[in-house]
Amino acid sequence: MKSVQQVRAVWTGDEWELHFVWRVEIDVSDAPGESTVGIDLGICTFAALAYEDETAELYPLGCLKEDGYYFGKHIANCDDSSSERAEQLHRKWSNRRTHYFHALAKHIVERCVEKRVGSITIGDLSGVREDKDGEVKNWGKHGNLDLHGWAFDRFTNVLTYKAEMQGVDVNPVSERDTSKTCSCCGQERDANRVERGLYVCDSCGLVANADVNGAENIRKVPLSPSAVSAEDRSNGWLAQPSTVLFDKETGAFAPQEQVRS
Ligand SMILES: [Zn+2]
């Protein structure tokens, strides 16, 4: 028996959405296991994942960028930006974005179940989103990717919901210093020395994929210092993430062949 608790109008950045809050009873699964994963969200690589089992995955979400070019161009060609045609394009674009977020969240939760992950730690970008004046930063111009801070919040909400259904906890944590710190020795640098996507540590010599280094730091945030120091981990995997791309044919995410130089 469902009953509506609340109805909200939510501005997503380009359109209004009506959100209905229902009271429903759902069966929540037991946690798939005790393992952990860290997720770093960003603009170039939408999500980087560092698993406790020493594997890493990158989700570039280039399909958002392709859609940005395509829909941007067609909307610009409309005579009138408030025309029915332009509105139709905006709606279609927004629906596709929603689909990507749902497909990605579903895929990540499936991976967590396979890898017996019981706890996801995800970088919280809501503090990054607004500057000192409370102005919402426009991320849209970066790499022509039409993404605002809300995209990350929205994705985190979808992921949290889907994960909890499978008994997986999602813990948002501050991203502070996670990109500056070496995930291997803990050395923190003032200037973030990231070159061509690589994080290079002068203290221990670690060379890692910069997004994976951030994700691994995020994974460790809620762990106790003794749990972290007891970990006996190699670090070669930090430089060898596999890339998982959205397949437009199947409408799902599929791993690509790992490219090694
Ligand atoms: Zn180091």
PDB file of N, CA, C and O and ligand atoms in Angstrom, residues 181-189 199-207 213 235, ligand 1:
ATOM      1  N   THR A 181      47.131  14.177  -1.698  1.00  0.00           N
ATOM      2  CA  THR A 181      47.839  13.242  -0.833  1.00  0.00           C
ATOM      3  C   THR A 181      48.224  11.972  -1.585  1.00  0.00           C
ATOM      4  O   THR A 181      47.462  11.474  -2.410  1.00  0.00           O
ATOM      5  N   CYS A 182      49.422  11.453  -1.279  1.00  0.00           N
ATOM      6  CA  CYS A 182      49.857  10.188  -1.860  1.00  0.00           C
ATOM      7  C   CYS A 182      49.124   9.064  -1.132  1.00  0.00           C
ATOM      8  O   CYS A 182      49.210   8.953   0.095  1.00  0.00           O
ATOM      9  N   SER A 183      48.421   8.226  -1.876  1.00  0.00           N
ATOM     10  CA  SER A 183      47.617   7.167  -1.246  1.00  0.00           C
ATOM     11  C   SER A 183      48.502   6.030  -0.739  1.00  0.00           C
ATOM     12  O   SER A 183      48.047   5.152  -0.031  1.00  0.00           O
ATOM     13  N   CYS A 184      49.798   6.081  -1.116  1.00  0.00           N
ATOM     14  CA  CYS A 184      50.716   5.020  -0.710  1.00  0.00           C
ATOM     15  C   CYS A 184      51.426   5.375   0.602  1.00  0.00           C
ATOM     16  O   CYS A 184      51.397   4.614   1.560  1.00  0.00           O
ATOM     17  N   CYS A 185      52.058   6.582   0.664  1.00  0.00           N
ATOM     18  CA  CYS A 185      52.840   6.931   1.859  1.00  0.00           C
ATOM     19  C   CYS A 185      52.194   8.039   2.689  1.00  0.00           C
ATOM     20  O   CYS A 185      52.664   8.357   3.773  1.00  0.00           O
ATOM     21  N   GLY A 186      51.124   8.655   2.177  1.00  0.00           N
ATOM     22  CA  GLY A 186      50.433   9.684   2.945  1.00  0.00           C
ATOM     23  C   GLY A 186      51.041  11.071   2.841  1.00  0.00           C
ATOM     24  O   GLY A 186      50.550  12.024   3.444  1.00  0.00           O
ATOM     25  N   GLN A 187      52.111  11.200   2.061  1.00  0.00           N
ATOM     26  CA  GLN A 187      52.761  12.497   1.883  1.00  0.00           C
ATOM     27  C   GLN A 187      51.791  13.464   1.192  1.00  0.00           C
ATOM     28  O   GLN A 187      51.155  13.106   0.205  1.00  0.00           O
ATOM     29  N   GLU A 188      51.698  14.685   1.735  1.00  0.00           N
ATOM     30  CA  GLU A 188      50.790  15.659   1.135  1.00  0.00           C
ATOM     31  C   GLU A 188      51.619  16.794   0.547  1.00  0.00           C
ATOM     32  O   GLU A 188      52.548  17.264   1.178  1.00  0.00           O
ATOM     33  N   ARG A 189      51.277  17.186  -0.647  1.00  0.00           N
ATOM     34  CA  ARG A 189      52.062  18.265  -1.258  1.00  0.00           C
ATOM     35  C   ARG A 189      51.217  19.530  -1.377  1.00  0.00           C
ATOM     36  O   ARG A 189      50.005  19.460  -1.488  1.00  0.00           O
ATOM     37  N   TYR A 199      49.749  10.929 -11.023  1.00  0.00           N
ATOM     38  CA  TYR A 199      50.167  11.476  -9.746  1.00  0.00           C
ATOM     39  C   TYR A 199      51.537  10.883  -9.457  1.00  0.00           C
ATOM     40  O   TYR A 199      51.716   9.663  -9.472  1.00  0.00           O
ATOM     41  N   VAL A 200      52.523  11.777  -9.242  1.00  0.00           N
ATOM     42  CA  VAL A 200      53.881  11.316  -8.996  1.00  0.00           C
ATOM     43  C   VAL A 200      54.290  11.761  -7.601  1.00  0.00           C
ATOM     44  O   VAL A 200      54.218  12.949  -7.279  1.00  0.00           O
ATOM     45  N   CYS A 201      54.699  10.816  -6.750  1.00  0.00           N
ATOM     46  CA  CYS A 201      55.100  11.148  -5.381  1.00  0.00           C
ATOM     47  C   CYS A 201      56.622  11.188  -5.286  1.00  0.00           C
ATOM     48  O   CYS A 201      57.300  10.222  -5.622  1.00  0.00           O
ATOM     49  N   ASP A 202      57.129  12.340  -4.824  1.00  0.00           N
ATOM     50  CA  ASP A 202      58.586  12.492  -4.675  1.00  0.00           C
ATOM     51  C   ASP A 202      59.129  11.710  -3.486  1.00  0.00           C
ATOM     52  O   ASP A 202      60.298  11.369  -3.447  1.00  0.00           O
ATOM     53  N   SER A 203      58.272  11.439  -2.502  1.00  0.00           N
ATOM     54  CA  SER A 203      58.755  10.769  -1.292  1.00  0.00           C
ATOM     55  C   SER A 203      58.938   9.272  -1.495  1.00  0.00           C
ATOM     56  O   SER A 203      59.979   8.718  -1.154  1.00  0.00           O
ATOM     57  N   CYS A 204      57.919   8.607  -2.032  1.00  0.00           N
ATOM     58  CA  CYS A 204      58.017   7.147  -2.125  1.00  0.00           C
ATOM     59  C   CYS A 204      58.150   6.658  -3.557  1.00  0.00           C
ATOM     60  O   CYS A 204      58.295   5.465  -3.799  1.00  0.00           O
ATOM     61  N   GLY A 205      58.046   7.594  -4.521  1.00  0.00           N
ATOM     62  CA  GLY A 205      58.234   7.203  -5.920  1.00  0.00           C
ATOM     63  C   GLY A 205      56.986   6.640  -6.588  1.00  0.00           C
ATOM     64  O   GLY A 205      57.032   6.182  -7.728  1.00  0.00           O
ATOM     65  N   LEU A 206      55.860   6.724  -5.885  1.00  0.00           N
ATOM     66  CA  LEU A 206      54.619   6.206  -6.475  1.00  0.00           C
ATOM     67  C   LEU A 206      54.269   6.949  -7.764  1.00  0.00           C
ATOM     68  O   LEU A 206      54.338   8.173  -7.822  1.00  0.00           O
ATOM     69  N   VAL A 207      53.919   6.193  -8.791  1.00  0.00           N
ATOM     70  CA  VAL A 207      53.336   6.770  -9.997  1.00  0.00           C
ATOM     71  C   VAL A 207      51.962   6.127 -10.134  1.00  0.00           C
ATOM     72  O   VAL A 207      51.857   4.914 -10.274  1.00  0.00           O
ATOM     73  N   ASN A 213      44.359   7.505  -7.563  1.00  0.00           N
ATOM     74  CA  ASN A 213      45.000   7.920  -6.310  1.00  0.00           C
ATOM     75  C   ASN A 213      43.975   8.634  -5.411  1.00  0.00           C
ATOM     76  O   ASN A 213      43.884   8.356  -4.211  1.00  0.00           O
ATOM     77  N   ASN A 235      51.202  -1.466  -5.047  1.00  0.00           N
ATOM     78  CA  ASN A 235      50.668  -0.231  -5.620  1.00  0.00           C
ATOM     79  C   ASN A 235      50.696  -0.174  -7.141  1.00  0.00           C
ATOM     80  O   ASN A 235      50.304   0.821  -7.720  1.00  0.00           O
TER      81      ASN A 235
HETATM   82 ZN    ZN B   1      54.180   8.590  -1.623  1.00  0.00          ZN
END
